[in-house]
Coordinates of C-alpha atoms in Angstrom, one line a residue:
G1 CA 34.6 -14.6 -66.4
E2 CA 32.9 -14.3 -69.8
C3 CA 29.7 -12.3 -69.6
S4 CA 26.4 -14.1 -70.6
S5 CA 23.9 -12.8 -73.1
K6 CA 21.6 -11.4 -70.4
C7 CA 24.5 -9.6 -68.8
Y8 CA 25.6 -8.2 -72.0
H9 CA 22.1 -6.8 -72.7
M10 CA 22.0 -5.3 -69.2
F11 CA 25.5 -3.7 -69.8
V12 CA 24.2 -2.2 -73.1
I13 CA 21.1 -0.8 -71.2
E14 CA 23.4 0.7 -68.6
T15 CA 25.7 2.2 -70.9
V16 CA 22.9 4.0 -72.7
C17 CA 21.5 5.3 -69.4
V18 CA 24.8 6.4 -68.2
A19 CA 25.6 8.2 -71.5
W20 CA 22.3 10.1 -71.2
F21 CA 22.8 11.0 -67.6
S22 CA 26.5 12.1 -68.3
L23 CA 25.2 14.4 -71.2
E24 CA 22.5 15.9 -68.9
F25 CA 25.1 16.5 -66.2
V26 CA 27.6 18.1 -68.5
L27 CA 24.9 20.4 -70.0
R28 CA 23.7 21.5 -66.6
F29 CA 27.3 22.2 -65.6
I30 CA 27.8 24.2 -68.6
Q31 CA 24.7 26.2 -68.2
A32 CA 25.1 26.8 -64.4
P33 CA 25.9 30.5 -63.5
S34 CA 28.3 29.4 -60.8
K35 CA 30.4 26.3 -61.4
L36 CA 31.4 26.0 -57.7
D37 CA 27.9 26.3 -56.2
F38 CA 26.8 23.7 -58.9
L39 CA 29.6 21.2 -57.6
R40 CA 28.4 21.8 -54.0
G41 CA 24.9 21.0 -54.5
P42 CA 23.8 17.9 -52.8
L43 CA 21.8 16.5 -55.7
N44 CA 24.7 17.2 -58.2
I45 CA 27.1 15.3 -55.9
I46 CA 24.6 12.4 -55.8
D47 CA 24.5 12.5 -59.6
A48 CA 28.3 12.4 -59.9
M49 CA 28.7 9.6 -57.4
A50 CA 26.1 7.6 -59.5
I51 CA 27.8 8.2 -62.7
L52 CA 31.5 7.8 -61.8
P53 CA 31.4 4.2 -60.8
Y54 CA 30.5 3.2 -64.3
Y55 CA 33.6 4.8 -65.8
V56 CA 35.8 3.5 -62.9
S57 CA 34.7 0.0 -63.7
L58 CA 35.5 0.4 -67.4
V59 CA 39.1 1.6 -66.6
V60 CA 39.8 -0.9 -63.5
T61 CA 39.0 -4.5 -64.1
E62 CA 38.4 -7.0 -61.3
E63 CA 40.7 -10.0 -61.5
D64 CA 39.4 -13.6 -61.4
P65 CA 39.5 -15.1 -57.9
T66 CA 40.9 -18.4 -59.3
L67 CA 44.2 -16.6 -60.2
E68 CA 45.0 -15.8 -56.6
H69 CA 47.7 -18.4 -56.4
E70 CA 49.6 -16.7 -59.3
R71 CA 49.8 -13.3 -57.7
P72 CA 52.9 -12.2 -56.0
G73 CA 52.8 -12.1 -52.1
G74 CA 53.3 -8.3 -52.0
G75 CA 50.7 -7.4 -54.4
K76 CA 47.8 -9.8 -53.2
G77 CA 46.6 -7.5 -50.5
Y78 CA 46.7 -4.4 -52.9
L79 CA 44.6 -6.1 -55.5
D80 CA 42.2 -7.4 -52.8
K81 CA 41.6 -3.9 -51.6
L82 CA 41.3 -2.5 -55.2
G83 CA 38.6 -5.2 -56.0
L84 CA 36.8 -4.3 -52.8
V85 CA 36.9 -0.6 -53.7
L86 CA 35.5 -1.4 -57.1
R87 CA 32.6 -3.5 -55.6
I88 CA 31.8 -0.7 -53.4
L89 CA 31.6 1.6 -56.4
R90 CA 29.4 -0.6 -58.4
A91 CA 27.0 -0.7 -55.3
L92 CA 26.9 3.2 -55.3
R93 CA 24.9 2.9 -58.7
I94 CA 21.8 2.5 -56.6
L95 CA 22.1 6.2 -56.2
Y96 CA 20.4 6.5 -59.6
V97 CA 17.2 6.3 -57.7
M98 CA 18.0 9.6 -55.8
R99 CA 17.7 11.3 -59.1
L100 CA 14.0 11.0 -58.8
A101 CA 14.2 13.7 -56.2
R102 CA 14.6 16.3 -58.9
H103 CA 11.0 15.5 -60.2
S104 CA 9.2 14.1 -57.2
L105 CA 7.4 16.5 -54.7
G106 CA 7.3 13.7 -52.2
L107 CA 10.9 13.0 -52.2
Q108 CA 11.7 16.8 -52.1
T109 CA 9.4 17.1 -49.0
L110 CA 11.1 14.3 -47.3
G111 CA 14.6 15.9 -47.8
L112 CA 13.4 19.2 -46.6
T113 CA 11.7 17.6 -43.6
V114 CA 14.8 15.8 -42.7
R115 CA 17.0 18.9 -43.0
R116 CA 14.5 20.9 -40.8
S117 CA 14.0 18.3 -38.1
T118 CA 17.7 17.6 -37.3
R119 CA 17.0 18.8 -33.8
E120 CA 14.0 16.3 -33.3
F121 CA 16.2 13.6 -34.7
G122 CA 18.9 14.3 -32.3
L123 CA 16.6 14.3 -29.3
L124 CA 15.2 11.0 -30.4
L125 CA 18.7 9.4 -30.7
L126 CA 19.5 10.9 -27.3
F127 CA 16.5 9.4 -25.7
L128 CA 17.1 6.0 -27.3
C129 CA 20.8 5.9 -26.2
V130 CA 19.8 6.8 -22.6
A131 CA 17.1 4.1 -22.4
V132 CA 19.3 1.5 -24.0
T133 CA 22.1 2.3 -21.5
L134 CA 19.6 1.8 -18.7
F135 CA 17.9 -1.4 -19.7
S136 CA 20.9 -3.2 -21.0
P137 CA 22.5 -3.7 -17.7
L138 CA 19.2 -4.6 -16.1
V139 CA 18.4 -7.4 -18.5
H140 CA 21.9 -8.7 -18.2
L141 CA 21.7 -8.8 -14.3
A142 CA 18.3 -10.4 -14.7
E143 CA 19.2 -13.2 -17.1
S144 CA 22.9 -13.9 -16.6
E145 CA 23.3 -13.3 -13.0
L146 CA 20.1 -14.6 -11.5
T147 CA 19.3 -17.4 -14.0
G148 CA 22.6 -18.1 -15.5
A149 CA 21.3 -17.8 -19.1
H150 CA 23.9 -17.6 -21.8
D151 CA 22.0 -15.4 -24.4
F152 CA 22.9 -12.2 -22.5
S153 CA 26.6 -12.9 -22.1
S154 CA 27.6 -9.3 -21.5
I155 CA 26.2 -5.7 -21.2
P156 CA 27.5 -4.6 -24.6
A157 CA 25.8 -7.8 -26.3
S158 CA 22.5 -6.8 -24.4
Y159 CA 22.7 -3.4 -26.2
W160 CA 21.4 -5.2 -29.4
W161 CA 18.5 -6.7 -27.6
A162 CA 17.5 -3.4 -26.1
I163 CA 17.7 -1.6 -29.5
I164 CA 15.4 -4.0 -31.2
S165 CA 13.0 -4.2 -28.3
M166 CA 12.8 -0.4 -27.8
T167 CA 12.2 0.1 -31.6
T168 CA 9.4 -2.8 -31.5
V169 CA 11.4 -4.8 -34.1
G170 CA 11.9 -7.9 -31.9
Y171 CA 13.9 -10.4 -34.1
G172 CA 13.6 -13.1 -31.5
D173 CA 17.4 -14.0 -31.5
M174 CA 17.8 -13.0 -27.8
V175 CA 14.8 -13.6 -25.6
P176 CA 14.5 -13.2 -21.7
R177 CA 13.4 -16.4 -20.1
S178 CA 13.1 -15.4 -16.5
I179 CA 10.3 -13.4 -14.9
P180 CA 12.5 -10.6 -13.9
G181 CA 13.9 -10.5 -17.5
Q182 CA 10.5 -10.4 -18.9
V183 CA 9.5 -7.5 -16.5
V184 CA 12.6 -5.6 -17.8
A185 CA 11.6 -6.3 -21.4
L186 CA 8.0 -5.0 -20.9
S187 CA 9.3 -1.9 -19.3
S188 CA 11.7 -1.5 -22.3
I189 CA 9.1 -1.9 -24.9
L190 CA 6.7 0.4 -23.3
S191 CA 9.4 3.0 -22.8
G192 CA 10.6 2.6 -26.4
I193 CA 6.9 3.3 -27.7
L194 CA 6.7 6.5 -25.7
I195 CA 10.3 7.6 -26.8
M196 CA 9.4 7.0 -30.4
A197 CA 6.2 8.9 -30.1
F198 CA 7.5 12.1 -28.6
P199 CA 9.5 13.5 -31.5
A200 CA 7.2 11.8 -34.1
T201 CA 4.5 14.3 -33.7
S202 CA 6.9 17.2 -34.3
I203 CA 8.3 15.5 -37.3
F204 CA 4.8 14.8 -38.7
H205 CA 3.8 18.5 -38.4
M206 CA 7.1 19.6 -40.1
F207 CA 6.4 17.2 -42.9
S208 CA 3.0 18.5 -43.4
R209 CA 4.0 22.1 -43.3
S210 CA 7.0 21.5 -45.7
Y211 CA 4.6 19.6 -48.2
Q212 CA 2.2 22.5 -48.3
E213 CA 5.1 25.1 -48.8
L214 CA 6.5 23.1 -51.6
K215 CA 3.2 22.6 -53.2
M216 CA 2.4 26.3 -53.0
E217 CA 5.9 27.3 -54.4
H218 CA 5.4 24.9 -57.3
D219 CA 1.9 26.3 -58.0
R220 CA 3.4 29.8 -57.9
L221 CA 6.2 29.0 -60.3
F222 CA 3.8 27.2 -62.7
K223 CA 1.4 30.2 -62.7
E224 CA 4.4 32.6 -63.3
E225 CA 5.4 30.5 -66.4
C226 CA 1.9 30.6 -67.7
A227 CA 1.7 34.4 -67.2
A228 CA 5.1 34.9 -69.0
A229 CA 4.0 32.7 -71.9
A230 CA 0.6 34.6 -72.1
A231 CA 2.5 38.1 -72.0
A232 CA 4.9 37.0 -74.6
A233 CA 1.9 35.9 -76.9
T234 CA 0.2 39.2 -76.3
G235 CA 3.3 41.0 -77.1
E236 CA 3.6 39.3 -80.4
L237 CA 0.0 40.1 -81.3
Q238 CA 0.6 43.7 -80.4
D239 CA 3.7 43.7 -82.9
V240 CA 1.6 42.2 -85.5
G241 CA -1.4 44.7 -84.9
G242 CA 1.2 47.7 -85.1
D243 CA 2.2 46.7 -88.3
G244 CA -1.4 46.4 -89.7
V245 CA -2.3 50.0 -88.5
G246 CA -2.5 52.6 -91.3
G247 CA -4.0 50.9 -94.3
E248 CA -5.2 52.7 -97.5
G249 CA -5.2 56.6 -97.0
G250 CA -3.9 56.5 -93.6
V251 CA -7.1 55.0 -92.2
P252 CA -6.3 52.8 -89.3
T253 CA -7.1 49.0 -89.8
P254 CA -9.0 47.7 -86.7
V255 CA -7.5 44.7 -85.2
L256 CA -10.3 42.7 -83.8
G257 CA -8.2 39.8 -82.5
L258 CA -6.2 42.1 -80.2
H259 CA -9.4 43.1 -78.3
V260 CA -10.3 39.6 -77.6
D261 CA -6.9 38.7 -76.5
K262 CA -6.9 41.6 -74.0
D263 CA -10.1 40.4 -72.6
S264 CA -8.7 36.8 -72.2
M265 CA -5.4 38.2 -70.8
H266 CA -7.5 40.3 -68.2
S267 CA -9.3 37.2 -67.0
L268 CA -6.2 35.2 -66.7
E269 CA -4.5 38.1 -64.8
S270 CA -7.5 38.1 -62.4
L271 CA -7.1 34.3 -62.0
L272 CA -3.5 34.7 -61.4
G273 CA -4.0 37.4 -58.9
K274 CA -6.2 35.2 -56.9
G275 CA -3.7 32.5 -56.9
G276 CA -1.0 35.1 -56.1
E277 CA -2.8 36.1 -53.0
V278 CA -3.0 32.4 -51.7
A279 CA 0.7 31.9 -52.4
G280 CA 1.6 35.3 -50.8
N281 CA 0.2 34.2 -47.4
N282 CA 3.0 31.7 -47.0
N283 CA 5.7 33.6 -45.0
H284 CA 8.2 30.7 -45.0
S285 CA 11.2 31.2 -47.2
L286 CA 12.5 28.0 -48.9
P287 CA 16.0 27.2 -49.5
A288 CA 17.1 27.0 -53.2
A289 CA 18.6 23.4 -52.5
A290 CA 14.9 22.1 -51.9
F291 CA 14.3 22.3 -55.6

């Protein structure tokens, strides 16, 4: 249908944002030393997936549902699938939020923690699957076989109840009514708390360590940039001082500002040296993808 005024304004804002993101992506691609490594980067893939749906929606237009009776019988299914794909691509625009990971230390820490804690997450999933497989037949036996309740109609249907109970969510759509069923529910809830707590400690320590490493690495890069800028400024002053030496009669002209800059540079180097010792105590090597 026709787009309203509010919809049009949102389209203009989205067009400006996508144009800016596209320009940034193209410039980063041009400046990348290795184009293949750039395209393989996780954040770059997310950027491409967030930008492409806009251009696809401009090329492919979704037809009005009221015109379904006018479609040929053979092309109706194809157009329905194409419209579904288009709606999924539009939903992928939410990946714009993931671009904040480039500038957020917290999101970088979260991604690094997830990547380093894959074994702990695997153990958590394994423990949960084993417990769900154990408690689902028990609650089905206690409710359906002993009391004749219809909520727990089958063992696979009881899996949902076991998952939401062990993760302490408890929607309340399936509730055991009998005393044996409530005993099984109490056991599953207590087991779920313990199962969730076992890997959580290791994941928390990994998150804390990853945050400290990323913070120290960011501080080290910032100090290196400051030192490089100070060294460049000192080199320019030395060039100016060299041009000023040898005034009238070959008498050297003293350059007072150079001595002051050397003293300030010495104090900056001593400060950076202390920071470098702190950063040097970190023995963990960080992957390049974390930044």
